[in-house]
Short mmCIF file of C-alpha atoms and ligand atoms in Angstrom, two decimals:
data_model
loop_
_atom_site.label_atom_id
_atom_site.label_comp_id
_atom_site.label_asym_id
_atom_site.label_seq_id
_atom_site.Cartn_x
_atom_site.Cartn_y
_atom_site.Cartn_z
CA UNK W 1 14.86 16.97 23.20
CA UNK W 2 13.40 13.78 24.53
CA UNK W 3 10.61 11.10 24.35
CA UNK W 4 8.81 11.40 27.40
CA UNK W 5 5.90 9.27 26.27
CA UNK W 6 3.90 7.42 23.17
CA UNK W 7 0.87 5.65 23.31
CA UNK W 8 -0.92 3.72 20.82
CA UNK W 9 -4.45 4.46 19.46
CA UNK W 10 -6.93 2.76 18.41
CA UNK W 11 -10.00 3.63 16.28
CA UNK W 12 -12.77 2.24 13.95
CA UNK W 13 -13.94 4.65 11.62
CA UNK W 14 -15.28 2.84 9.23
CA UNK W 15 -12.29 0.40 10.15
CA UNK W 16 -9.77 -0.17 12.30
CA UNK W 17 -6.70 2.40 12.29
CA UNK W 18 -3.48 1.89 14.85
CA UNK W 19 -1.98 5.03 15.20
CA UNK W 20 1.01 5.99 17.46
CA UNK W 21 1.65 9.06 18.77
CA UNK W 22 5.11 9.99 19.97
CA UNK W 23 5.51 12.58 22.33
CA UNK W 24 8.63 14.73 23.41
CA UNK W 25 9.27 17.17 26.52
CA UNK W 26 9.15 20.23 24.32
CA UNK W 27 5.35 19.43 23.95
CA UNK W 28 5.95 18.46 20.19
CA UNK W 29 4.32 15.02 19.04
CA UNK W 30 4.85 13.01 16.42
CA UNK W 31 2.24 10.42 14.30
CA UNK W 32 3.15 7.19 13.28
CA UNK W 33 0.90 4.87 10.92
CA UNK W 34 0.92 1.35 12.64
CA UNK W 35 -2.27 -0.69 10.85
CA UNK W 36 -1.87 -4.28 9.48
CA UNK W 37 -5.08 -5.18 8.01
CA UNK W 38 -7.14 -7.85 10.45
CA UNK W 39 -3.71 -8.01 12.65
CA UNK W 40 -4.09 -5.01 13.67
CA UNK W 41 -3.78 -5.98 17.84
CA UNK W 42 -0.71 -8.01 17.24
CA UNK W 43 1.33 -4.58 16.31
CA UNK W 44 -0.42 -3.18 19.16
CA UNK W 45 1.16 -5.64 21.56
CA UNK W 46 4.56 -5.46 20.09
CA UNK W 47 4.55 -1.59 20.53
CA UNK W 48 3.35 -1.70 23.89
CA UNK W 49 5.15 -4.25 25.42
CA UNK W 50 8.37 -4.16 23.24
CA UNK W 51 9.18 -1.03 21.43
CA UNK W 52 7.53 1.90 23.55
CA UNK W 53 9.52 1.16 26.85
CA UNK W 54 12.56 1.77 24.80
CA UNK W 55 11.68 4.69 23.10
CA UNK W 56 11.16 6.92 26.30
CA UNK W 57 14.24 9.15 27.07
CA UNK W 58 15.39 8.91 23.31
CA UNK W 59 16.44 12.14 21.33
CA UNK W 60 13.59 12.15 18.60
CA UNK W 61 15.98 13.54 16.02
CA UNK W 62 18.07 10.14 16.19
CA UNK W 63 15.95 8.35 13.24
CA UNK W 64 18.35 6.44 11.98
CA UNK W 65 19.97 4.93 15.12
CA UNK W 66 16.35 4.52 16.25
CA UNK W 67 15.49 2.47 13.70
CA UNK W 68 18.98 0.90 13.53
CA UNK W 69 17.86 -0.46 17.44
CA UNK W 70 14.70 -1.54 16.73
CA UNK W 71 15.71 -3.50 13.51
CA UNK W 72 19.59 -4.33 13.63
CA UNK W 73 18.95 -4.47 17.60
CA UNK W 74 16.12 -6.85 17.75
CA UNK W 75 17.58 -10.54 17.34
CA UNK W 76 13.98 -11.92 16.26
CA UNK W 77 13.43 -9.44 13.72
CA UNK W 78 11.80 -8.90 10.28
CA UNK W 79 8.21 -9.70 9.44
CA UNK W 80 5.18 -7.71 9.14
CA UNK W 81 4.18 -7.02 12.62
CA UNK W 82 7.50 -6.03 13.62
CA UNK W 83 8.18 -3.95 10.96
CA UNK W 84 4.83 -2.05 11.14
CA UNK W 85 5.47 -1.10 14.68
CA UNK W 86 9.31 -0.20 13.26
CA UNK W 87 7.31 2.22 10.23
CA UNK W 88 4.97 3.82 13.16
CA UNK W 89 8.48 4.76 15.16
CA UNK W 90 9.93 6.17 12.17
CA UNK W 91 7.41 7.68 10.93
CA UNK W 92 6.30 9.49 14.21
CA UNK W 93 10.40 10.67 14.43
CA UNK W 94 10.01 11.82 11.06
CA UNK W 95 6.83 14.24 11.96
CA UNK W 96 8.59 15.55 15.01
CA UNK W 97 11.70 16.13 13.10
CA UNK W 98 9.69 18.62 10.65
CA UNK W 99 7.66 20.05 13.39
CA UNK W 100 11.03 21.22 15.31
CA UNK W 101 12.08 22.87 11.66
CA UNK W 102 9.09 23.55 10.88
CA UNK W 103 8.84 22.23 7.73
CA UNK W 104 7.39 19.79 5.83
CA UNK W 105 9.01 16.08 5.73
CA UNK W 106 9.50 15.91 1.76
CA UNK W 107 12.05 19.01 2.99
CA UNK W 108 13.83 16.71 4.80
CA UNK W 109 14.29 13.91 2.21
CA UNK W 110 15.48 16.24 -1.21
CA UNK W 111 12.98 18.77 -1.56
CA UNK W 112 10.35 18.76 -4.22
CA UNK W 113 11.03 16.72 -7.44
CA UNK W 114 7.51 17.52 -8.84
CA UNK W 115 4.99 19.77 -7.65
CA UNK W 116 2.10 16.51 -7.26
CA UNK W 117 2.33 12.94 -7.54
CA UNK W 118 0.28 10.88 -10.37
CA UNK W 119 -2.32 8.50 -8.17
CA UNK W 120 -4.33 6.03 -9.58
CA UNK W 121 -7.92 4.82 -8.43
CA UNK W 122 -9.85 1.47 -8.29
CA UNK W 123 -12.67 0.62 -10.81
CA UNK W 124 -14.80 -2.50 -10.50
CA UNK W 125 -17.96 -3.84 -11.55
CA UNK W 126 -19.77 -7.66 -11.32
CA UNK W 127 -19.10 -8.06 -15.21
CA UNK W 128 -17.40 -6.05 -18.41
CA UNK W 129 -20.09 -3.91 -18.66
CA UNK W 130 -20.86 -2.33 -15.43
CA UNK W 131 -16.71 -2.15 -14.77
CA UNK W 132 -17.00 -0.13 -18.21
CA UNK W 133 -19.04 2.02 -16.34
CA UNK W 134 -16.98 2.30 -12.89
CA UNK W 135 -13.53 3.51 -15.40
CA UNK W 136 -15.88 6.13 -16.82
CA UNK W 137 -16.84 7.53 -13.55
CA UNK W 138 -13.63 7.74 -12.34
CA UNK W 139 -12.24 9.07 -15.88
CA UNK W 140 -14.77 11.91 -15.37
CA UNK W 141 -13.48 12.71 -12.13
CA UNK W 142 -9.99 13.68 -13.72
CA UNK W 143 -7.88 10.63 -12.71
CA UNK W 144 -5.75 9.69 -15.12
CA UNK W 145 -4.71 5.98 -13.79
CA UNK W 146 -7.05 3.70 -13.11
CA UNK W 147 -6.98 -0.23 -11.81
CA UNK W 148 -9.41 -2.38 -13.55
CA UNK W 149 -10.76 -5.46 -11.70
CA UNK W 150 -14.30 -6.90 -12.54
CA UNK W 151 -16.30 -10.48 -11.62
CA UNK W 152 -15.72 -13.49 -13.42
CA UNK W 153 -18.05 -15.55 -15.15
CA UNK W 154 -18.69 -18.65 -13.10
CA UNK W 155 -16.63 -17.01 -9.62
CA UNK W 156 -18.99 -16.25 -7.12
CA UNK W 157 -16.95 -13.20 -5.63
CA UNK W 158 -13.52 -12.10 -7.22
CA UNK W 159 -10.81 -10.53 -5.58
CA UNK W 160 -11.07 -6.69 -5.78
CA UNK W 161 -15.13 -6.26 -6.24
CA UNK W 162 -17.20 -5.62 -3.38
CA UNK W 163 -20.16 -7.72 -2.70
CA UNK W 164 -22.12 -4.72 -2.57
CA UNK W 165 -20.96 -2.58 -4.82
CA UNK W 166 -20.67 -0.09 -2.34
CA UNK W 167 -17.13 0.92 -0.25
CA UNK W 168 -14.01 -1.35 -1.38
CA UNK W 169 -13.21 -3.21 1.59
CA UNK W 170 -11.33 -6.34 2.08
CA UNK W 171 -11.53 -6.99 5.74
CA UNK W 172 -14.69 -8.45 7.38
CA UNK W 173 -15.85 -8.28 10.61
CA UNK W 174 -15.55 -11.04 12.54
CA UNK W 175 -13.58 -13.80 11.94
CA UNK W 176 -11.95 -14.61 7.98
CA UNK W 177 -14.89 -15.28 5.48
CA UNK W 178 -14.01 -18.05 2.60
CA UNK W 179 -13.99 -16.73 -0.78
CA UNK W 180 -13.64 -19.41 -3.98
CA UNK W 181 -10.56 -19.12 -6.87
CA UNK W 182 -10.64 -20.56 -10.37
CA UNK W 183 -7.44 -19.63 -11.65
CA UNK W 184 -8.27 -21.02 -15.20
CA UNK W 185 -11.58 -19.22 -15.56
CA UNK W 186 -9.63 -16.07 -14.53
CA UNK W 187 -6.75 -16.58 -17.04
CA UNK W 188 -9.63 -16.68 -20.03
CA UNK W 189 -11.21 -13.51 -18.24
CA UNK W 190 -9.15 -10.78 -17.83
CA UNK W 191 -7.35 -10.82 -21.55
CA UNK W 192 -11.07 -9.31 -23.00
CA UNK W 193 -11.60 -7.48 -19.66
CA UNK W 194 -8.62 -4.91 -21.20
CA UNK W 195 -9.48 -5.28 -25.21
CA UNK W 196 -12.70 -3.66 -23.68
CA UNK W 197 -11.18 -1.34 -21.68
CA UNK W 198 -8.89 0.04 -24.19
CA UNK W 199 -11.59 -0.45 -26.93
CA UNK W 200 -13.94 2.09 -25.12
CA UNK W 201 -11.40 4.76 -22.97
CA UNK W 202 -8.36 4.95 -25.78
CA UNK W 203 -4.66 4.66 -25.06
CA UNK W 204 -4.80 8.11 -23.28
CA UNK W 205 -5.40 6.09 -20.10
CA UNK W 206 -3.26 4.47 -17.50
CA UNK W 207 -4.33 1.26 -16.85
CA UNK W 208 -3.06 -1.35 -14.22
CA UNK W 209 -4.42 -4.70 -12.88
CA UNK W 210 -3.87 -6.56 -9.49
CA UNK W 211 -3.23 -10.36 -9.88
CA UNK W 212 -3.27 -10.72 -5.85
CA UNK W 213 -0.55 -13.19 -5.70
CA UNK W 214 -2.87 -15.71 -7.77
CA UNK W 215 -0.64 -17.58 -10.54
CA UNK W 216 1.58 -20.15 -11.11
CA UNK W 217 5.11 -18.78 -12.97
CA UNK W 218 3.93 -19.97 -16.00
CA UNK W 219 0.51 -19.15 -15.48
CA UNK W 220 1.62 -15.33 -14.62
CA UNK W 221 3.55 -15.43 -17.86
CA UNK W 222 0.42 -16.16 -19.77
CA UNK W 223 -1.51 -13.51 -18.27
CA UNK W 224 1.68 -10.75 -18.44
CA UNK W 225 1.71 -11.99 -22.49
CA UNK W 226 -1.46 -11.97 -23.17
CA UNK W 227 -2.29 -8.50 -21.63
CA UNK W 228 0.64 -6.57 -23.77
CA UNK W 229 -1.36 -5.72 -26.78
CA UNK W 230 -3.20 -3.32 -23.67
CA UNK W 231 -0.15 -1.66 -22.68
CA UNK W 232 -1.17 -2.00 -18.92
CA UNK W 233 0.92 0.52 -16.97
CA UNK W 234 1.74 -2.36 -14.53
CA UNK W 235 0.26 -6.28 -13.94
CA UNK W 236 0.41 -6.26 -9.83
CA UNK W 237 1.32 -8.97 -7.85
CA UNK W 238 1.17 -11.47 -10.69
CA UNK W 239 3.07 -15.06 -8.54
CA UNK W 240 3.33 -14.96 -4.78
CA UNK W 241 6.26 -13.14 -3.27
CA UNK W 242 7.99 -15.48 -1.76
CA UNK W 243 9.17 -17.55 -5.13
CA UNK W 244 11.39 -14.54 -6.23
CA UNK W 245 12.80 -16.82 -9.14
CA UNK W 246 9.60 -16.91 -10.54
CA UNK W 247 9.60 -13.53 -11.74
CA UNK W 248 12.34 -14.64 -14.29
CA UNK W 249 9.71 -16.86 -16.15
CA UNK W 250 7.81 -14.18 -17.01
CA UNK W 251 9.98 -11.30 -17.55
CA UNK W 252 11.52 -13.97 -19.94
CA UNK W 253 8.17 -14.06 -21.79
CA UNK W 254 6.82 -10.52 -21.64
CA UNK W 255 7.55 -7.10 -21.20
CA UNK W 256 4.38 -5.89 -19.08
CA UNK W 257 5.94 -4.14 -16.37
CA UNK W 258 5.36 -5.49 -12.90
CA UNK W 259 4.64 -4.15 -9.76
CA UNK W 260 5.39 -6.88 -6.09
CA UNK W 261 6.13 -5.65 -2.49
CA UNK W 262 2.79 -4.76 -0.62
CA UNK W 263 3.40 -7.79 1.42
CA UNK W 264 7.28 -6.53 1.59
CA UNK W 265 8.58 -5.47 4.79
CA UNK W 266 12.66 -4.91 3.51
CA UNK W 267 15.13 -4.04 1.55
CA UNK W 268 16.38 -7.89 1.80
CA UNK W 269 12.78 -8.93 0.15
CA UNK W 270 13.75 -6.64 -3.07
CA UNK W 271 17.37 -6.62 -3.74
CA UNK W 272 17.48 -9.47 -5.56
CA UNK W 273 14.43 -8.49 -7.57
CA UNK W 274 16.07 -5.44 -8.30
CA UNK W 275 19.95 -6.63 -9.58
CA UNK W 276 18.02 -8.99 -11.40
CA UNK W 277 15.88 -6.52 -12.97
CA UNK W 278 12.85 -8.56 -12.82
CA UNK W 279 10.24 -5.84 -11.87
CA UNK W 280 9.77 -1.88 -12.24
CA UNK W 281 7.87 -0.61 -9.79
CA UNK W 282 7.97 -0.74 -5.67
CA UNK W 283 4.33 -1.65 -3.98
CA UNK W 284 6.09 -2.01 -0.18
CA UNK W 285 4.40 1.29 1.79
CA UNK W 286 5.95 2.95 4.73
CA UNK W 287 3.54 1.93 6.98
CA UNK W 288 4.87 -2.12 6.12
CA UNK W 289 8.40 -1.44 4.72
CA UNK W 290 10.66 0.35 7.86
CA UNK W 291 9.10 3.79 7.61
CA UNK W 292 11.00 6.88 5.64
CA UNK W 293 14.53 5.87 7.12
CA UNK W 294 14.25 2.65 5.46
CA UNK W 295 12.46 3.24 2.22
CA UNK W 296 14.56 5.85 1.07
CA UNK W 297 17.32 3.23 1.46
CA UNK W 298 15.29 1.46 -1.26
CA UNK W 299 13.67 3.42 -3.38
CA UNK W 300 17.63 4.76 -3.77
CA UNK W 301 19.34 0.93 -4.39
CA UNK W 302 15.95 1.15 -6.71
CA UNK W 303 16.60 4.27 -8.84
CA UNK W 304 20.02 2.62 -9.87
CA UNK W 305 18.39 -0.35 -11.61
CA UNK W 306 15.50 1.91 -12.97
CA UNK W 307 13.15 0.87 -11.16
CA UNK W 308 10.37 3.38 -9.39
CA UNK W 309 8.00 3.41 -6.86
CA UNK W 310 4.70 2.59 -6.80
CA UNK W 311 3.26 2.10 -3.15
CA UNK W 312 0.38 0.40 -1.68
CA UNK W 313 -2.29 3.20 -0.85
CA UNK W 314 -4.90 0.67 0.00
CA UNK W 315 -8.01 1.99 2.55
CA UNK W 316 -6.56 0.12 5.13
CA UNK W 317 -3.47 2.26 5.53
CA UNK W 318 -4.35 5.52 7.44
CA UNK W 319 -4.42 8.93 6.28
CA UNK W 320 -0.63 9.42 8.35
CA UNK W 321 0.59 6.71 5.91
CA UNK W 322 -0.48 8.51 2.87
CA UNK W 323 0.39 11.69 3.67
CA UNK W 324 3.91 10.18 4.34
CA UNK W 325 3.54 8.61 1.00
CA UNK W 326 2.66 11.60 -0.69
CA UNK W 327 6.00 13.35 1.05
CA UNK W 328 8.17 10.95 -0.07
CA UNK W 329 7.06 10.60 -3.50
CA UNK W 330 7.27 14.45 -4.01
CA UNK W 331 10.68 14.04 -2.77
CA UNK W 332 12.31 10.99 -4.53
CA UNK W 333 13.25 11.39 -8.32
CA UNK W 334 12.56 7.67 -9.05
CA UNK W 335 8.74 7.98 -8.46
CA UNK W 336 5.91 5.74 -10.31
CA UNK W 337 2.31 6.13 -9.35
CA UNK W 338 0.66 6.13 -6.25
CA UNK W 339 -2.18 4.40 -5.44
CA UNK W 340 -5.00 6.09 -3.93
CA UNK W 341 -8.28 5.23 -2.93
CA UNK W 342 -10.18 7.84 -0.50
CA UNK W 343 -11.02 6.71 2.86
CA UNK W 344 -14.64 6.86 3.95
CA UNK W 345 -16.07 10.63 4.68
CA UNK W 346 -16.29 9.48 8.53
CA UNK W 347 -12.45 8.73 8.85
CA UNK W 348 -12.36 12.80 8.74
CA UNK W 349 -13.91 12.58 11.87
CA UNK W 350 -10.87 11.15 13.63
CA UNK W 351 -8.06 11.91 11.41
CA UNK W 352 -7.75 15.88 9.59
CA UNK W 353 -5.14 15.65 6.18
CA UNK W 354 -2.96 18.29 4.36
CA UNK W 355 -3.82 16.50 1.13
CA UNK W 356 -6.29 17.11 -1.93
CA UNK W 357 -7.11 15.48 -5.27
CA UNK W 358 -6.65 17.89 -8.34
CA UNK W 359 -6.98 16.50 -11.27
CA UNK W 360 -5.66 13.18 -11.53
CA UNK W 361 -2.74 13.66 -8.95
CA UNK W 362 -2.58 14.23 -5.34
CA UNK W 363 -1.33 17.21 -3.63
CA UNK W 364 0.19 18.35 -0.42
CA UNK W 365 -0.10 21.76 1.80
CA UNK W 366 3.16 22.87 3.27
CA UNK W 367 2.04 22.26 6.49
CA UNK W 368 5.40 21.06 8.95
CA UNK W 369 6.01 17.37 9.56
CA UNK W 370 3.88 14.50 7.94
CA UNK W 371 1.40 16.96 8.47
CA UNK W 372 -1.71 14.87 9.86
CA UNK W 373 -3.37 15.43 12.94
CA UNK W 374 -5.77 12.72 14.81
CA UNK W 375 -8.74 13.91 17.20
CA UNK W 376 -7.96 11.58 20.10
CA UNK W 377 -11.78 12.59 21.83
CA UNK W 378 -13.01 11.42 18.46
CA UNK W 379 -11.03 8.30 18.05
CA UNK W 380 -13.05 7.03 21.49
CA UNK W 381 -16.49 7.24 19.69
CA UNK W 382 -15.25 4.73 17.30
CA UNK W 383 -13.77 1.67 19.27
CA UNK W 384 -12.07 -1.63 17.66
CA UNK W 385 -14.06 -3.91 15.69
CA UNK W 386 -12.45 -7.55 15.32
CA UNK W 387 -12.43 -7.65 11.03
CA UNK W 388 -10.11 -10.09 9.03
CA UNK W 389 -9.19 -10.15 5.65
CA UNK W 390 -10.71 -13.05 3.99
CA UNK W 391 -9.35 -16.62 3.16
CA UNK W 392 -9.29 -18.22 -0.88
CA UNK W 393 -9.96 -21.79 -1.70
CA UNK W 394 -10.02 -22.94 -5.01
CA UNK W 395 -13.06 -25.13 -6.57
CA UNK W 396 -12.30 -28.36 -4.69
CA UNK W 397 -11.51 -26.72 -1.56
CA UNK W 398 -7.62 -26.64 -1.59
CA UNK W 399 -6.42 -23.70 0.54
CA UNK W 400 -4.77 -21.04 -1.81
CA UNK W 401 -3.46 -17.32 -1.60
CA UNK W 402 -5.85 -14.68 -0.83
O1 EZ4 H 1 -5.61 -6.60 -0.68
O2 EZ4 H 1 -4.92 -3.65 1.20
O3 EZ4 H 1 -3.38 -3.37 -4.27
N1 EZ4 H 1 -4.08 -3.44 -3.33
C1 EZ4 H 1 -4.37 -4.55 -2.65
C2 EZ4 H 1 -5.23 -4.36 -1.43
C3 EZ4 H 1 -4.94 -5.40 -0.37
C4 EZ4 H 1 -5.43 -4.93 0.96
C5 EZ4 H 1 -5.02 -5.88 2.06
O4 EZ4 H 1 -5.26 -5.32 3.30
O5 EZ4 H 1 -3.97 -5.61 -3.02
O6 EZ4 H 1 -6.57 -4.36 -1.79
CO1 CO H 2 -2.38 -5.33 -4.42
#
């Protein structure tokens, strides 16, 4: 068998989806996930210009030397665009792979481990009381997990709350909007935030909580030691990634487990985190972490140091990525939680899934390969809208993480 052809698409339903579709001379295709939120045109380019003129006259089945060529092969390698467009590849091998057995990818990867994987949802509201109100709604739908984020007194617009209250979604159109941080008023916040919380839904609920890559070491410490008497399944993203070292500080002070990665793209951003034991639970998705190839590689250096996943199943990563996600965390035996927050109704215009909600978990049809299908006569209706994710300043205008 043999790549004859791949092209990328795409499409705005809602938002914009890259999707790349790999295509063999048996007539067998393949779907690969390829969005980065806001850059979504940069992966575009490095498929295109780099990665697809290499792939033709490939045998499909040859995942790993495929990805071996476009990550061991590429001398300016890493980073998030160039790993997306290495996820898409895999990924799209992978779906071809169980379309020629005919059989679905977790088959591929060990099987089932568990008959549906544990997801968890996103509650907000402007203040305490109406995100009260959001966990309910979503406790009444059956999910079992649920991330808590609500406004702050005194911050205009917090991470994690929509301006309108309506669909959770990050990116803008146009070009970045400015959004203001007060780490201190936050710090104060969020400790009552979860006394609420558990106060009104019990302990028979999973909580979590997404930081965003806001604090200091020390400041993350606080927050991780403040929030234990909640039990919070995990405090996300509490320092930046890049000071790895500062995870020490506060698994020295705390024992709130911690989820980091979504910003990930390899093994080499983890493996310290991991023989260190400084967190417990893997954020980095396939569609931004080297596809199934590479992400079995580290969800099994993860299992030794007990550490599970946890992926990023944000709105912004297409229905192909979280079906993959859902295949792989049927599969592995060191799964976490997965987040999952629906995509808009009109995404099912463009993109028909294999998976369903049922009571708290997610699960999958037995459908062969990844298992998605996109509507390529549909995807034209809905053409690229420029969106970016927005930038954070603090009160007195410093530039800070978003
Ligand atoms: O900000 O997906 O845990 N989830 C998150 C997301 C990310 C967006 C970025 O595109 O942090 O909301
Ligand atoms: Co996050």
């Amino acid at each position: 068998m043999k790549i004859t052809e791949a092209k990328v698409i795409v499409c705005c339903p809602g938002r914009n989806f890259v999707t790349l579709k790999i295509i063999t001379d048996q007539g067998i295709f393949g779907l690969g996930d390829a969005t980065l939120n806001g850059m979504e045109k940069s992966v575009v380019a490095y498929l295109e210009n780099y990665c697809i003129p290499s792939l033709i006259g490939r045998d499909p089945a040859n995942t790993e030397d495929i990805w071996h060529y476009f990550y061991r092969g590429v001398y300016w390698r890493r980073g998030a665009v160039s790993m997306t467009a290495v996820s898409a590849i895999d990924m799209a091998l992978w779906d071809i792979k169980g379309k020629v057995l005919n059989t679905p990818l977790y088959n591929l990867i060990g099987g089932k481990s568990r008959d549906k994987v544990l997801v968890y949802c996103h509650a907000y509201g402007k203040n305490i009381a109406e995100t009260l109100i959001d966990v309910g709604k979503y406790v009444e739908k059956g999910f079992r997990a649920v991330r808590v984020q609500s406004g702050i007194p005194g911050i205009e617009h917090t991470y994690g709350v929509p301006k309108d209250n309506k669909h959770y979604e990050p990116a803008h159109k146009g070009l970045a909007h400015e959004e203001v941080w007060d780490t201190p008023r936050y710090l104060n916040f969020v400790p009552e935030l979860f006394e609420k919380v558990r106060e009104t839904f019990g302990d028979n609920i999973h909580l979590l909580h997404d930081a965003h890559h806001r604090c200091t070491p020390v400041e993350a410490s606080r927050l991780a030691k403040e929030l234990e008497p909640y039990h919070l399944f995990w405090l996300e993203d509490p320092v930046a990634g890049e000071l790895q070292e500062g995870l020490r500080l506060i698994r020295q002070h705390s024992v709130t487990p911690i989820a980091i990665g979504e910003v990930f793209n390899t093994i080499f951003d983890y493996s310290s985190l991991f023989t260190e034991q400084l967190i417990d639970y893997i954020r980095m998705p396939i569609v931004h972490g080297g596809g199934i190839t590479h992400l079995l590689k580290v969800a099994a250096m993860a299992s030794v140091y007990h550490i599970n996943t946890g992926f990023h199943g944000a709105t912004d990563l297409s229905p192909v990525n979280l079906a993959a996600s859902v295949h792989f965390n049927m599969a592995v035996n060191n799964f976490g939680i997965l987040e999952y927050m629906p995509h808009q109704e009109i995404v099912s215009e463009v993109f028909s899934t294999n998976y369903r909600f049922e009571d708290g978990y997610l699960k999958i049809d037995e459908s062969p390969g990844i298992g998605v299908d996109i509507d390529e006569k549909a995807a034209k209706k809905f053409p690229y809208a420029m969106a970016r994710l927005p930038v954070n300043r603090k009160t007195d205008g410093t530039m800070f993480n978003w």
